[in-house]
Amino acid sequence: MRTIRRDGWTAADYDSEQILHELGHRNAAARVNRARRPRPLRRAWRTLRARFHRPAATVTPAACIDWAAARAAADAVNRGDTGEADRIVQATADPRGTAFAAFRFIGVE
């Protein structure tokens, strides 16, 4: 009887061997080894398919941050006028980005 090498087997490989053995396959370890063999043609096909298939960009580019408005909103927050800061930020093209940028200036003298 020949010895089957089990180098690099994972727990799933051992489970597969056990299941195949219970199902009555005579050479379960050889079948698992055959299933683990590299398949260069499949790998080449997947690589080509991944290179040629580029999904269309669905995310629109973000608008530029209005740094003057961010600084003005931060000054309003520093004064304690959060309502004014919200109005300043909401009037920009990118309110979320501007509000995030305003955090750089909060508490800075």
Short mmCIF file of N, CA, C and O in Angstrom, two decimals:
data_model
loop_
_atom_site.label_atom_id
_atom_site.label_comp_id
_atom_site.label_asym_id
_atom_site.label_seq_id
_atom_site.Cartn_x
_atom_site.Cartn_y
_atom_site.Cartn_z
N MET A 1 0.85 -1.18 0.00
CA MET A 1 0.00 0.00 0.00
C MET A 1 0.89 1.23 0.00
O MET A 1 1.86 1.31 0.73
N ARG A 2 0.53 2.19 -0.80
CA ARG A 2 1.35 3.38 -0.91
C ARG A 2 0.86 4.47 0.05
O ARG A 2 -0.33 4.56 0.35
N THR A 3 1.79 5.27 0.51
CA THR A 3 1.47 6.32 1.48
C THR A 3 1.08 7.59 0.73
O THR A 3 1.77 8.01 -0.19
N ILE A 4 0.00 8.19 1.15
CA ILE A 4 -0.47 9.44 0.55
C ILE A 4 0.09 10.60 1.37
O ILE A 4 -0.01 10.62 2.60
N ARG A 5 0.69 11.56 0.67
CA ARG A 5 1.21 12.74 1.38
C ARG A 5 0.06 13.67 1.73
O ARG A 5 -0.83 13.91 0.92
N ARG A 6 0.11 14.20 2.94
CA ARG A 6 -0.94 15.10 3.40
C ARG A 6 -0.35 16.44 3.82
O ARG A 6 -0.81 17.06 4.76
N ASP A 7 0.66 16.89 3.09
CA ASP A 7 1.28 18.19 3.41
C ASP A 7 0.32 19.33 3.12
O ASP A 7 -0.26 19.41 2.05
N GLY A 8 0.16 20.20 4.06
CA GLY A 8 -0.64 21.40 3.85
C GLY A 8 -2.14 21.17 3.91
O GLY A 8 -2.91 22.02 3.49
N TRP A 9 -2.55 20.04 4.41
CA TRP A 9 -3.99 19.79 4.49
C TRP A 9 -4.60 20.67 5.58
O TRP A 9 -4.00 20.95 6.60
N THR A 10 -5.84 21.09 5.32
CA THR A 10 -6.58 21.86 6.30
C THR A 10 -7.57 20.94 7.01
O THR A 10 -7.72 19.76 6.65
N ALA A 11 -8.26 21.47 7.97
CA ALA A 11 -9.27 20.69 8.68
C ALA A 11 -10.37 20.25 7.72
O ALA A 11 -10.91 19.14 7.83
N ALA A 12 -10.70 21.11 6.76
CA ALA A 12 -11.73 20.75 5.78
C ALA A 12 -11.29 19.57 4.92
O ALA A 12 -12.12 18.73 4.54
N ASP A 13 -10.00 19.50 4.61
CA ASP A 13 -9.49 18.37 3.83
C ASP A 13 -9.64 17.07 4.61
O ASP A 13 -10.05 16.04 4.05
N TYR A 14 -9.30 17.10 5.89
CA TYR A 14 -9.46 15.90 6.71
C TYR A 14 -10.94 15.52 6.83
O TYR A 14 -11.29 14.34 6.79
N ASP A 15 -11.82 16.52 6.95
CA ASP A 15 -13.26 16.24 7.01
C ASP A 15 -13.73 15.61 5.70
O ASP A 15 -14.52 14.66 5.71
N SER A 16 -13.25 16.14 4.57
CA SER A 16 -13.64 15.58 3.28
C SER A 16 -13.18 14.13 3.15
O SER A 16 -13.91 13.28 2.64
N GLU A 17 -11.96 13.87 3.59
CA GLU A 17 -11.45 12.50 3.53
C GLU A 17 -12.31 11.57 4.38
O GLU A 17 -12.66 10.46 3.96
N GLN A 18 -12.69 12.03 5.56
CA GLN A 18 -13.51 11.21 6.45
C GLN A 18 -14.86 10.91 5.83
O GLN A 18 -15.34 9.77 5.88
N ILE A 19 -15.47 11.92 5.23
CA ILE A 19 -16.79 11.74 4.61
C ILE A 19 -16.69 10.78 3.43
O ILE A 19 -17.52 9.88 3.26
N LEU A 20 -15.68 10.98 2.58
CA LEU A 20 -15.51 10.08 1.43
C LEU A 20 -15.25 8.65 1.90
O LEU A 20 -15.75 7.69 1.29
N HIS A 21 -14.51 8.50 2.97
CA HIS A 21 -14.23 7.18 3.51
C HIS A 21 -15.51 6.52 4.02
O HIS A 21 -15.76 5.33 3.81
N GLU A 22 -16.35 7.31 4.70
CA GLU A 22 -17.61 6.78 5.22
C GLU A 22 -18.58 6.42 4.09
O GLU A 22 -19.42 5.54 4.24
N LEU A 23 -18.48 7.14 2.97
CA LEU A 23 -19.35 6.85 1.83
C LEU A 23 -18.89 5.61 1.06
O LEU A 23 -19.57 5.17 0.14
N GLY A 24 -17.72 5.09 1.41
CA GLY A 24 -17.27 3.85 0.81
C GLY A 24 -16.23 4.01 -0.29
O GLY A 24 -15.92 3.04 -0.98
N HIS A 25 -15.69 5.19 -0.48
CA HIS A 25 -14.65 5.37 -1.48
C HIS A 25 -13.36 4.73 -0.97
O HIS A 25 -12.95 4.96 0.16
N ARG A 26 -12.75 3.91 -1.83
CA ARG A 26 -11.58 3.16 -1.39
C ARG A 26 -10.36 4.05 -1.20
O ARG A 26 -9.57 3.83 -0.31
N ASN A 27 -10.19 5.04 -2.04
CA ASN A 27 -8.99 5.86 -2.00
C ASN A 27 -9.37 7.32 -1.71
O ASN A 27 -9.19 8.20 -2.55
N ALA A 28 -9.91 7.55 -0.54
CA ALA A 28 -10.43 8.89 -0.20
C ALA A 28 -9.32 9.93 -0.15
O ALA A 28 -9.50 11.05 -0.63
N ALA A 29 -8.17 9.58 0.40
CA ALA A 29 -7.06 10.55 0.51
C ALA A 29 -6.57 10.95 -0.88
O ALA A 29 -6.25 12.13 -1.12
N ALA A 30 -6.52 10.03 -1.81
CA ALA A 30 -6.08 10.36 -3.17
C ALA A 30 -7.08 11.29 -3.83
O ALA A 30 -6.69 12.21 -4.57
N ARG A 31 -8.37 11.08 -3.58
CA ARG A 31 -9.38 11.97 -4.16
C ARG A 31 -9.25 13.39 -3.61
O ARG A 31 -9.39 14.36 -4.33
N VAL A 32 -8.99 13.50 -2.31
CA VAL A 32 -8.82 14.83 -1.72
C VAL A 32 -7.58 15.49 -2.29
O VAL A 32 -7.58 16.68 -2.63
N ASN A 33 -6.48 14.74 -2.42
CA ASN A 33 -5.26 15.31 -3.01
C ASN A 33 -5.50 15.76 -4.44
O ASN A 33 -5.01 16.80 -4.87
N ARG A 34 -6.25 14.97 -5.22
CA ARG A 34 -6.55 15.33 -6.59
C ARG A 34 -7.38 16.61 -6.64
O ARG A 34 -7.19 17.47 -7.50
N ALA A 35 -8.29 16.78 -5.69
CA ALA A 35 -9.13 17.98 -5.65
C ALA A 35 -8.32 19.21 -5.26
O ALA A 35 -8.64 20.32 -5.66
N ARG A 36 -7.24 19.00 -4.48
CA ARG A 36 -6.41 20.13 -4.04
C ARG A 36 -5.38 20.54 -5.08
O ARG A 36 -4.72 21.55 -4.93
N ARG A 37 -5.21 19.76 -6.14
CA ARG A 37 -4.20 20.06 -7.15
C ARG A 37 -4.45 21.42 -7.79
O ARG A 37 -5.60 21.79 -8.04
N PRO A 38 -3.41 22.18 -8.06
CA PRO A 38 -3.60 23.48 -8.71
C PRO A 38 -4.10 23.28 -10.15
O PRO A 38 -3.74 22.31 -10.82
N ARG A 39 -4.92 24.19 -10.59
CA ARG A 39 -5.46 24.14 -11.94
C ARG A 39 -5.05 25.41 -12.67
O ARG A 39 -5.74 26.43 -12.58
N PRO A 40 -3.91 25.38 -13.36
CA PRO A 40 -3.39 26.59 -13.99
C PRO A 40 -4.31 27.18 -15.05
O PRO A 40 -4.38 28.39 -15.21
N LEU A 41 -5.04 26.34 -15.77
CA LEU A 41 -5.93 26.86 -16.79
C LEU A 41 -7.08 27.66 -16.17
O LEU A 41 -7.43 28.74 -16.64
N ARG A 42 -7.63 27.15 -15.07
CA ARG A 42 -8.69 27.90 -14.38
C ARG A 42 -8.17 29.23 -13.85
O ARG A 42 -8.83 30.26 -13.95
N ARG A 43 -6.97 29.19 -13.27
CA ARG A 43 -6.39 30.42 -12.72
C ARG A 43 -6.16 31.45 -13.83
O ARG A 43 -6.44 32.64 -13.68
N ALA A 44 -5.65 31.01 -14.97
CA ALA A 44 -5.41 31.92 -16.10
C ALA A 44 -6.73 32.50 -16.60
O ALA A 44 -6.82 33.70 -16.91
N TRP A 45 -7.76 31.66 -16.69
CA TRP A 45 -9.06 32.14 -17.15
C TRP A 45 -9.63 33.18 -16.18
O TRP A 45 -10.15 34.20 -16.59
N ARG A 46 -9.54 32.92 -14.88
CA ARG A 46 -10.04 33.89 -13.90
C ARG A 46 -9.28 35.21 -13.97
O ARG A 46 -9.85 36.28 -13.84
N THR A 47 -7.96 35.11 -14.17
CA THR A 47 -7.15 36.33 -14.27
C THR A 47 -7.55 37.15 -15.48
O THR A 47 -7.73 38.37 -15.40
N LEU A 48 -7.71 36.48 -16.63
CA LEU A 48 -8.12 37.20 -17.84
C LEU A 48 -9.50 37.81 -17.68
O LEU A 48 -9.73 38.96 -18.07
N ARG A 49 -10.41 37.04 -17.11
CA ARG A 49 -11.76 37.55 -16.92
C ARG A 49 -11.77 38.76 -15.99
O ARG A 49 -12.50 39.72 -16.21
N ALA A 50 -10.95 38.73 -14.96
CA ALA A 50 -10.89 39.85 -14.01
C ALA A 50 -10.26 41.08 -14.67
O ALA A 50 -10.64 42.21 -14.37
N ARG A 51 -9.29 40.86 -15.56
CA ARG A 51 -8.65 42.00 -16.21
C ARG A 51 -9.57 42.68 -17.21
O ARG A 51 -9.55 43.89 -17.34
N PHE A 52 -10.35 41.89 -17.94
CA PHE A 52 -11.18 42.47 -18.99
C PHE A 52 -12.50 43.00 -18.48
O PHE A 52 -13.12 43.83 -19.10
N HIS A 53 -12.96 42.51 -17.35
CA HIS A 53 -14.23 42.96 -16.81
C HIS A 53 -13.98 44.04 -15.77
O HIS A 53 -13.53 43.77 -14.67
N ARG A 54 -14.24 45.23 -16.14
CA ARG A 54 -14.14 46.36 -15.20
C ARG A 54 -15.53 46.93 -14.99
O ARG A 54 -16.12 47.48 -15.92
N PRO A 55 -16.09 46.77 -13.81
CA PRO A 55 -17.43 47.31 -13.58
C PRO A 55 -17.43 48.83 -13.70
O PRO A 55 -16.44 49.49 -13.39
N ALA A 56 -18.53 49.33 -14.21
CA ALA A 56 -18.66 50.78 -14.38
C ALA A 56 -18.66 51.46 -13.01
O ALA A 56 -19.18 50.93 -12.03
N ALA A 57 -18.07 52.61 -12.97
CA ALA A 57 -18.03 53.36 -11.71
C ALA A 57 -19.43 53.84 -11.37
O ALA A 57 -20.10 54.49 -12.18
N THR A 58 -19.90 53.50 -10.20
CA THR A 58 -21.24 53.91 -9.78
C THR A 58 -21.19 55.06 -8.78
O THR A 58 -22.18 55.72 -8.56
N VAL A 59 -20.03 55.28 -8.22
CA VAL A 59 -19.90 56.33 -7.22
C VAL A 59 -19.55 57.63 -7.93
O VAL A 59 -18.61 57.69 -8.72
N THR A 60 -20.34 58.65 -7.66
CA THR A 60 -20.04 59.94 -8.26
C THR A 60 -18.90 60.59 -7.49
O THR A 60 -18.81 60.45 -6.27
N PRO A 61 -18.02 61.27 -8.19
CA PRO A 61 -16.92 61.92 -7.48
C PRO A 61 -17.44 62.98 -6.52
O PRO A 61 -18.41 63.68 -6.81
N ALA A 62 -16.82 63.06 -5.38
CA ALA A 62 -17.24 64.01 -4.35
C ALA A 62 -16.92 65.44 -4.78
O ALA A 62 -15.94 65.70 -5.46
N ALA A 63 -17.79 66.33 -4.38
CA ALA A 63 -17.56 67.74 -4.67
C ALA A 63 -16.40 68.25 -3.83
O ALA A 63 -16.05 67.67 -2.80
N CYS A 64 -15.81 69.31 -4.27
CA CYS A 64 -14.69 69.89 -3.53
C CYS A 64 -15.17 70.46 -2.20
O CYS A 64 -16.28 70.98 -2.10
N ILE A 65 -14.33 70.38 -1.22
CA ILE A 65 -14.66 70.90 0.11
C ILE A 65 -14.45 72.40 0.09
O ILE A 65 -13.44 72.91 -0.38
N ASP A 66 -15.42 73.09 0.61
CA ASP A 66 -15.33 74.55 0.73
C ASP A 66 -14.64 74.85 2.06
O ASP A 66 -15.26 74.83 3.12
N TRP A 67 -13.33 75.10 2.00
CA TRP A 67 -12.55 75.28 3.22
C TRP A 67 -12.90 76.57 3.95
O TRP A 67 -12.85 76.61 5.18
N ALA A 68 -13.31 77.59 3.21
CA ALA A 68 -13.72 78.84 3.88
C ALA A 68 -15.00 78.60 4.69
O ALA A 68 -15.13 79.08 5.82
N ALA A 69 -15.93 77.84 4.11
CA ALA A 69 -17.16 77.53 4.83
C ALA A 69 -16.87 76.62 6.02
O ALA A 69 -17.48 76.77 7.08
N ALA A 70 -15.92 75.70 5.87
CA ALA A 70 -15.56 74.81 6.98
C ALA A 70 -14.98 75.63 8.13
O ALA A 70 -15.31 75.40 9.29
N ARG A 71 -14.11 76.59 7.81
CA ARG A 71 -13.53 77.43 8.86
C ARG A 71 -14.61 78.30 9.52
O ARG A 71 -14.63 78.45 10.75
N ALA A 72 -15.55 78.83 8.72
CA ALA A 72 -16.63 79.65 9.27
C ALA A 72 -17.54 78.81 10.17
O ALA A 72 -17.97 79.27 11.24
N ALA A 73 -17.83 77.58 9.75
CA ALA A 73 -18.66 76.70 10.58
C ALA A 73 -17.96 76.35 11.88
O ALA A 73 -18.57 76.31 12.94
N ALA A 74 -16.65 76.11 11.81
CA ALA A 74 -15.90 75.81 13.02
C ALA A 74 -15.87 77.01 13.96
O ALA A 74 -15.98 76.85 15.19
N ASP A 75 -15.73 78.22 13.40
CA ASP A 75 -15.77 79.42 14.24
C ASP A 75 -17.12 79.55 14.93
O ASP A 75 -17.20 79.95 16.10
N ALA A 76 -18.21 79.21 14.19
CA ALA A 76 -19.55 79.28 14.79
C ALA A 76 -19.68 78.26 15.92
O ALA A 76 -20.26 78.55 16.96
N VAL A 77 -19.12 77.07 15.73
CA VAL A 77 -19.16 76.06 16.79
C VAL A 77 -18.34 76.51 17.98
O VAL A 77 -18.75 76.34 19.14
N ASN A 78 -17.18 77.11 17.72
CA ASN A 78 -16.34 77.62 18.82
C ASN A 78 -17.06 78.70 19.62
O ASN A 78 -16.83 78.84 20.82
N ARG A 79 -17.92 79.48 18.96
CA ARG A 79 -18.71 80.51 19.65
C ARG A 79 -19.91 79.90 20.38
O ARG A 79 -20.55 80.56 21.19
N GLY A 80 -20.25 78.63 20.03
CA GLY A 80 -21.40 77.98 20.65
C GLY A 80 -22.66 78.07 19.83
O GLY A 80 -23.73 77.66 20.27
N ASP A 81 -22.58 78.57 18.59
CA ASP A 81 -23.75 78.73 17.72
C ASP A 81 -23.80 77.57 16.72
O ASP A 81 -23.40 77.70 15.57
N THR A 82 -24.30 76.43 17.17
CA THR A 82 -24.33 75.24 16.30
C THR A 82 -25.35 75.37 15.18
O THR A 82 -25.18 74.78 14.11
N GLY A 83 -26.41 76.12 15.41
CA GLY A 83 -27.42 76.33 14.37
C GLY A 83 -26.82 77.07 13.18
O GLY A 83 -27.07 76.70 12.02
N GLU A 84 -26.04 78.10 13.45
CA GLU A 84 -25.36 78.85 12.38
C GLU A 84 -24.37 77.95 11.64
O GLU A 84 -24.26 77.99 10.42
N ALA A 85 -23.64 77.13 12.41
CA ALA A 85 -22.68 76.22 11.78
C ALA A 85 -23.40 75.25 10.86
O ALA A 85 -22.93 74.98 9.75
N ASP A 86 -24.55 74.75 11.27
CA ASP A 86 -25.32 73.83 10.43
C ASP A 86 -25.80 74.52 9.16
O ASP A 86 -25.73 73.94 8.07
N ARG A 87 -26.27 75.76 9.27
CA ARG A 87 -26.72 76.50 8.08
C ARG A 87 -25.57 76.73 7.12
O ARG A 87 -25.73 76.61 5.90
N ILE A 88 -24.40 77.06 7.63
CA ILE A 88 -23.23 77.30 6.77
C ILE A 88 -22.85 76.02 6.02
O ILE A 88 -22.62 76.03 4.82
N VAL A 89 -22.82 74.92 6.74
CA VAL A 89 -22.41 73.65 6.14
C VAL A 89 -23.44 73.17 5.12
O VAL A 89 -23.09 72.70 4.03
N GLN A 90 -24.72 73.29 5.43
CA GLN A 90 -25.77 72.82 4.52
C GLN A 90 -25.84 73.63 3.24
O GLN A 90 -26.37 73.15 2.23
N ALA A 91 -25.31 74.84 3.23
CA ALA A 91 -25.34 75.68 2.04
C ALA A 91 -24.24 75.33 1.04
O ALA A 91 -24.21 75.86 -0.07
N THR A 92 -23.33 74.43 1.38
CA THR A 92 -22.23 74.07 0.49
C THR A 92 -22.64 72.93 -0.44
O THR A 92 -23.68 72.30 -0.27
N ALA A 93 -21.80 72.67 -1.44
CA ALA A 93 -22.08 71.59 -2.39
C ALA A 93 -21.90 70.22 -1.76
O ALA A 93 -22.58 69.26 -2.15
N ASP A 94 -21.00 70.10 -0.81
CA ASP A 94 -20.75 68.83 -0.13
C ASP A 94 -20.85 69.05 1.38
O ASP A 94 -19.84 69.22 2.07
N PRO A 95 -22.08 69.02 1.92
CA PRO A 95 -22.24 69.32 3.34
C PRO A 95 -21.51 68.34 4.26
O PRO A 95 -20.91 68.75 5.25
N ARG A 96 -21.52 67.07 3.92
CA ARG A 96 -20.87 66.08 4.78
C ARG A 96 -19.36 66.28 4.81
O ARG A 96 -18.73 66.27 5.87
N GLY A 97 -18.76 66.47 3.65
CA GLY A 97 -17.31 66.69 3.58
C GLY A 97 -16.90 67.98 4.26
O GLY A 97 -15.86 68.04 4.94
N THR A 98 -17.71 69.02 4.08
CA THR A 98 -17.39 70.30 4.70
C THR A 98 -17.52 70.21 6.22
O THR A 98 -16.69 70.76 6.95
N ALA A 99 -18.55 69.51 6.70
CA ALA A 99 -18.72 69.35 8.15
C ALA A 99 -17.55 68.56 8.73
O ALA A 99 -17.03 68.88 9.80
N PHE A 100 -17.11 67.53 8.00
CA PHE A 100 -15.98 66.74 8.48
C PHE A 100 -14.71 67.59 8.49
O PHE A 100 -13.90 67.50 9.42
N ALA A 101 -14.54 68.43 7.46
CA ALA A 101 -13.37 69.30 7.40
C ALA A 101 -13.40 70.35 8.51
O ALA A 101 -12.34 70.80 8.97
N ALA A 102 -14.59 70.73 8.94
CA ALA A 102 -14.71 71.75 9.99
C ALA A 102 -14.13 71.26 11.32
O ALA A 102 -13.68 72.07 12.14
N PHE A 103 -14.11 69.93 11.51
CA PHE A 103 -13.55 69.39 12.76
C PHE A 103 -12.08 69.75 12.93
O PHE A 103 -11.57 69.79 14.04
N ARG A 104 -11.40 69.99 11.83
CA ARG A 104 -9.97 70.36 11.93
C ARG A 104 -9.78 71.71 12.62
O ARG A 104 -8.73 71.99 13.20
N PHE A 105 -10.80 72.55 12.51
CA PHE A 105 -10.66 73.91 13.02
C PHE A 105 -11.39 74.15 14.33
O PHE A 105 -11.31 75.24 14.89
N ILE A 106 -12.11 73.16 14.83
CA ILE A 106 -12.84 73.36 16.09
C ILE A 106 -11.86 73.36 17.24
O ILE A 106 -11.02 72.48 17.38
N GLY A 107 -11.95 74.38 18.06
CA GLY A 107 -11.07 74.50 19.22
C GLY A 107 -9.69 75.05 18.90
O GLY A 107 -8.84 75.13 19.79
N VAL A 108 -9.45 75.42 17.66
CA VAL A 108 -8.15 75.98 17.26
C VAL A 108 -8.24 77.48 17.30
O VAL A 108 -9.16 78.09 16.77
N GLU A 109 -7.29 78.10 17.93
CA GLU A 109 -7.30 79.57 18.04
C GLU A 109 -6.49 80.20 16.94
O GLU A 109 -5.51 79.76 16.49
#
